[in-house]
XYZ file of C-alpha atoms in Angstrom:
350
model
C 86.726 104.594 71.137
C 89.671 106.443 72.413
C 92.734 105.693 70.339
C 95.818 103.960 71.903
C 99.075 103.400 70.440
C 99.752 99.654 69.534
C 102.861 99.901 67.275
C 105.785 98.533 69.209
C 108.624 100.899 70.207
C 111.912 100.538 68.522
C 114.001 97.708 69.936
C 116.808 98.762 72.198
C 120.152 98.530 70.680
C 123.081 96.985 72.877
C 124.648 100.162 73.239
C 121.423 101.612 74.952
C 121.090 98.434 77.046
C 124.915 99.224 78.419
C 124.095 103.008 78.799
C 120.953 102.006 81.040
C 123.000 99.705 82.901
C 125.644 102.303 83.587
C 122.795 104.576 84.601
C 121.680 102.254 87.107
C 124.813 101.584 88.657
C 125.381 105.246 88.861
C 122.217 105.922 90.698
C 122.713 102.938 93.050
C 126.187 103.988 93.927
C 124.997 107.498 95.332
C 125.361 108.331 99.162
C 121.533 109.040 99.249
C 119.752 107.328 96.282
C 117.320 109.610 94.319
C 114.226 107.504 94.230
C 112.439 109.115 91.519
C 115.479 108.672 89.223
C 115.669 104.896 90.291
C 111.572 104.609 89.680
C 112.104 106.113 86.162
C 115.212 103.556 85.266
C 113.652 100.681 86.767
C 110.212 101.198 84.900
C 112.129 100.255 81.798
C 113.037 96.973 83.284
C 116.106 96.081 85.187
C 118.867 94.499 83.015
C 119.037 91.015 84.102
C 122.933 91.085 83.672
C 123.420 94.123 85.911
C 123.010 91.846 89.310
C 121.181 94.748 91.030
C 117.533 93.758 90.867
C 117.260 92.591 94.359
C 118.839 95.903 95.684
C 116.455 97.769 93.268
C 113.378 96.311 94.324
C 114.206 96.587 98.111
C 114.840 100.058 97.561
C 111.317 100.525 95.700
C 109.406 98.666 98.278
C 111.127 101.024 100.993
C 112.597 98.087 102.553
C 115.916 99.910 102.447
C 115.988 103.516 103.329
C 117.458 105.695 100.488
C 120.524 106.426 102.583
C 123.179 104.130 101.886
C 124.972 104.596 105.378
C 121.684 103.215 107.084
C 121.539 99.895 105.053
C 123.886 97.856 107.539
C 121.855 98.865 110.417
C 118.359 98.376 109.121
C 119.065 95.086 107.658
C 120.478 93.662 110.968
C 117.104 95.232 112.520
C 114.963 93.724 110.476
C 116.557 90.206 110.082
C 116.768 90.012 113.728
C 113.176 90.813 114.040
C 112.407 88.142 111.643
C 114.481 85.657 113.556
C 112.383 86.611 116.898
C 109.256 85.957 114.721
C 110.373 82.406 113.893
C 111.261 81.584 117.254
C 107.925 82.681 118.422
C 105.822 81.402 115.678
C 107.391 78.477 114.217
C 109.057 76.570 117.179
C 107.470 73.347 118.127
C 105.424 73.725 121.371
C 107.511 70.920 122.958
C 110.804 72.520 122.192
C 109.406 75.994 123.463
C 108.297 74.222 126.749
C 111.956 73.129 127.143
C 113.541 76.516 126.417
C 110.958 78.909 128.402
C 110.690 78.730 132.102
C 106.938 79.207 133.124
C 105.926 80.704 136.396
C 106.894 78.747 139.252
C 109.264 76.565 137.205
C 112.990 76.690 136.538
C 114.534 76.141 133.004
C 113.786 72.432 132.140
C 116.910 70.473 132.045
C 117.956 67.309 130.151
C 117.112 65.018 133.067
C 113.588 66.213 132.902
C 113.227 65.089 129.029
C 112.884 61.634 127.516
C 113.148 61.371 123.715
C 112.539 64.996 123.200
C 109.518 65.014 125.517
C 109.082 66.360 129.107
C 107.984 64.480 132.193
C 104.277 64.698 132.990
C 105.235 66.546 136.244
C 106.796 69.209 134.204
C 103.939 69.861 131.705
C 101.800 72.957 133.059
C 97.958 73.230 132.356
C 98.858 75.763 129.724
C 101.459 73.690 127.950
C 99.361 70.368 127.964
C 98.446 69.373 124.218
C 94.940 69.395 125.203
C 94.610 72.675 126.881
C 91.894 75.061 125.269
C 93.384 78.164 127.093
C 93.838 80.863 124.357
C 97.397 81.434 125.480
C 98.377 77.814 125.087
C 101.142 77.187 122.623
C 99.397 73.795 121.709
C 96.069 75.630 121.063
C 97.373 78.107 118.825
C 99.581 75.257 117.159
C 96.235 73.070 116.292
C 94.312 76.392 115.249
C 96.816 76.789 112.340
C 97.244 73.364 111.159
C 94.673 73.700 108.365
C 96.463 76.717 107.106
C 99.792 75.278 107.300
C 98.125 72.418 105.125
C 97.056 74.704 102.474
C 100.155 76.464 102.612
C 102.135 73.123 101.993
C 100.008 72.256 99.166
C 100.150 75.529 97.449
C 103.789 75.897 97.910
C 104.380 72.432 96.245
C 102.382 73.725 93.318
C 104.457 76.867 93.046
C 106.200 76.966 89.559
C 106.382 73.293 88.991
C 108.670 73.803 85.962
C 111.261 75.344 87.843
C 113.915 73.436 89.650
C 114.470 76.643 92.057
C 111.163 75.859 93.746
C 110.231 72.098 92.864
C 112.300 68.801 92.750
C 114.071 66.743 94.803
C 116.991 68.771 95.412
C 118.051 70.248 98.906
C 118.185 73.685 97.494
C 114.500 73.432 96.222
C 113.409 71.829 99.364
C 115.112 74.791 101.262
C 113.373 77.176 99.018
C 109.876 75.599 99.574
C 110.604 75.678 103.643
C 111.590 79.375 103.056
C 108.296 80.263 101.390
C 106.008 78.196 103.925
C 107.697 79.885 106.635
C 107.071 83.339 105.318
C 103.356 82.510 104.446
C 102.744 81.079 107.900
C 104.306 84.002 109.775
C 102.310 86.314 107.795
C 99.198 84.283 108.538
C 99.695 84.464 112.403
C 100.581 88.057 112.423
C 97.287 88.898 110.299
C 94.552 87.324 111.651
C 91.909 89.231 109.745
C 93.249 87.851 106.443
C 95.474 84.885 107.322
C 96.501 82.886 104.453
C 94.464 83.153 100.846
C 95.602 80.850 98.099
C 97.575 82.841 95.585
C 99.777 84.680 98.007
C 102.239 82.013 97.381
C 102.467 83.300 93.615
C 102.810 86.770 95.012
C 105.801 85.779 97.290
C 107.424 83.576 94.484
C 109.097 86.440 92.378
C 110.361 88.214 95.569
C 112.023 85.123 97.099
C 113.564 84.198 93.784
C 114.881 87.683 93.255
C 116.515 87.831 96.483
C 117.879 84.351 96.926
C 119.456 84.789 93.592
C 121.220 87.979 94.669
C 124.952 87.725 93.745
C 125.547 88.961 97.309
C 126.067 85.679 98.986
C 125.526 87.369 102.535
C 121.974 88.902 101.143
C 121.108 85.564 99.587
C 121.539 83.936 102.894
C 118.662 86.381 104.301
C 116.405 86.239 101.396
C 113.810 84.853 103.518
C 113.498 87.461 106.177
C 113.873 90.202 103.403
C 111.227 88.778 101.301
C 109.002 88.515 104.471
C 109.084 92.352 105.011
C 108.997 93.116 101.505
C 105.876 90.821 100.994
C 104.174 92.411 103.962
C 104.839 95.897 102.301
C 103.757 94.690 98.763
C 100.567 93.114 100.071
C 99.522 96.277 102.046
C 98.452 97.866 98.890
C 96.337 94.688 97.856
C 95.161 93.796 101.377
C 91.618 94.273 100.680
C 91.627 91.865 97.670
C 92.654 89.072 99.919
C 89.814 89.832 102.649
C 86.981 87.460 101.531
C 84.512 89.787 103.539
C 85.273 92.744 101.131
C 85.207 90.844 98.078
C 81.723 92.107 96.787
C 82.726 95.921 98.031
C 84.261 98.579 96.236
C 87.724 97.961 97.318
C 87.497 94.227 97.128
C 88.411 91.813 94.142
C 85.085 92.630 92.327
C 85.593 96.262 92.761
C 89.016 95.655 91.203
C 87.679 93.879 88.281
C 84.937 96.868 87.951
C 87.853 99.352 87.679
C 89.572 97.181 84.979
C 86.409 97.077 83.080
C 86.041 100.529 83.270
C 89.502 101.216 81.976
C 88.893 98.910 79.033
C 85.632 100.762 78.105
C 87.536 104.093 78.278
C 89.899 102.881 75.534
C 87.948 100.407 73.574
C 84.257 100.257 74.196
C 83.275 97.649 71.687
C 85.877 95.157 73.432
C 84.699 95.914 76.849
C 81.212 95.131 75.751
C 82.189 91.847 74.375
C 84.178 90.501 77.092
C 84.028 88.917 80.690
C 87.166 89.638 82.371
C 89.142 86.429 83.489
C 93.043 86.182 84.418
C 95.977 84.545 83.076
C 99.756 84.224 83.725
C 102.902 84.718 82.090
C 106.202 82.458 82.095
C 108.364 83.562 85.209
C 111.013 85.445 83.448
C 108.374 87.888 81.875
C 106.767 88.186 85.429
C 110.037 89.412 86.669
C 110.453 92.122 84.409
C 106.757 93.251 84.840
C 107.281 93.424 88.178
C 110.226 95.816 87.760
C 107.380 98.344 86.264
C 105.050 97.399 89.073
C 107.368 98.109 91.719
C 108.449 101.432 90.004
C 105.190 103.250 90.172
C 105.527 105.750 93.273
C 101.822 105.519 93.644
C 101.744 101.828 94.291
C 101.479 98.769 91.645
C 97.599 98.643 91.719
C 96.854 101.167 89.060
C 99.998 100.081 86.599
C 98.514 96.608 87.077
C 95.168 97.419 85.999
C 96.912 99.289 82.925
C 98.875 96.243 81.931
C 95.843 94.092 82.199
C 94.068 96.740 79.925
C 96.841 96.540 77.486
C 96.925 92.564 77.327
C 93.090 92.844 76.290
C 93.743 95.378 73.720
C 96.820 93.684 72.031
C 94.383 90.524 71.385
C 91.057 92.700 70.702
C 90.696 91.266 67.072
C 90.617 87.674 68.292
C 88.688 88.483 71.212
C 86.031 90.387 69.101
C 85.792 87.461 66.779
C 85.340 84.948 69.481
C 82.656 83.613 71.702
C 82.827 83.345 75.586
C 84.412 79.812 75.423
C 87.155 80.552 73.130
C 87.783 83.838 74.632
C 87.962 82.014 78.006
C 90.821 79.920 76.462
C 92.806 82.807 75.121
C 92.906 84.539 78.315
C 93.863 81.498 80.172
C 96.591 80.689 77.610
C 97.635 84.150 76.819
C 99.604 83.991 73.662
C 103.618 84.556 73.734
C 103.773 88.402 73.827
C 106.492 91.030 73.594
C 106.761 92.263 77.171
C 108.527 95.500 76.303
C 105.800 96.142 73.910
C 103.105 95.114 76.200
C 104.666 97.479 78.671
C 104.863 100.310 76.229
C 101.266 100.126 75.399
C 100.380 99.828 79.421
C 102.262 103.304 79.839
C 100.308 104.890 77.040
C 96.978 104.174 78.967
C 97.644 107.080 81.567
């Protein structure tokens, strides 16, 4: 069995944390940001008190260019593009019919509308709710109704223990609407994948971090920024969400096979004893893990595999002593873990 260091690294001192925060501020203040330096700093975790995690993640995901002078222009362009997506994909067909002139028709005026509905004479064949035409807004609307229902169910179950995502407050409901908007637009723009359960969990940390940005203007556009970063992030995991590829080398089974091979490399005895399952951390720990995932220049997949492998190694004694049922319960309810230690072990598995 290959050896892997499991002793925890020295606990960071307050002075070290202040120094790391200062280095992060210095890196972000440059006219042209050195992404290699930023990745190195972010891999150690972005200090919560710094208030710059949103900016760091946008840079690491390529949403912001490393030239600061281009930020305002690029953000205006992307946010405008997202507004156009919302107008195209989320507008109710009735409202769209009222706003958009059709061939041979003038813009629909108020006198042709009763209680939000068009007069029968103003409804064209393509605008009719029963139209089967491929370009019919209503046909497209109904085609995605099941996906909309699935997204709605999943979003309501997203981190139910957090008032940010759940509850009766207008803030929580607004955040839920933003998540639903992003997921539905993604589904409509990616017909080959559409929406797959679990995408809401990938989106949630992005939106939480961007909506919590101390810069009010950036926080206001968290939905738009989250959309583009979500698209970029999923591009590396796209095959894992495509059901047709589940059993292929690039699908979810192929990814689990890679994890099994990595565990075998460092702990053959443990690999033979296990069936790999999944688990989740509390949200605060998840955010810190994402700092490390996003800082990998090769993409988050390999880092994610190393983190999963480290998780198994850290509880190897309990796993080797347990049977399938007890191990399943252990991995589904992973014990509280020092995240810095976990990431330290994962980093040694290169």
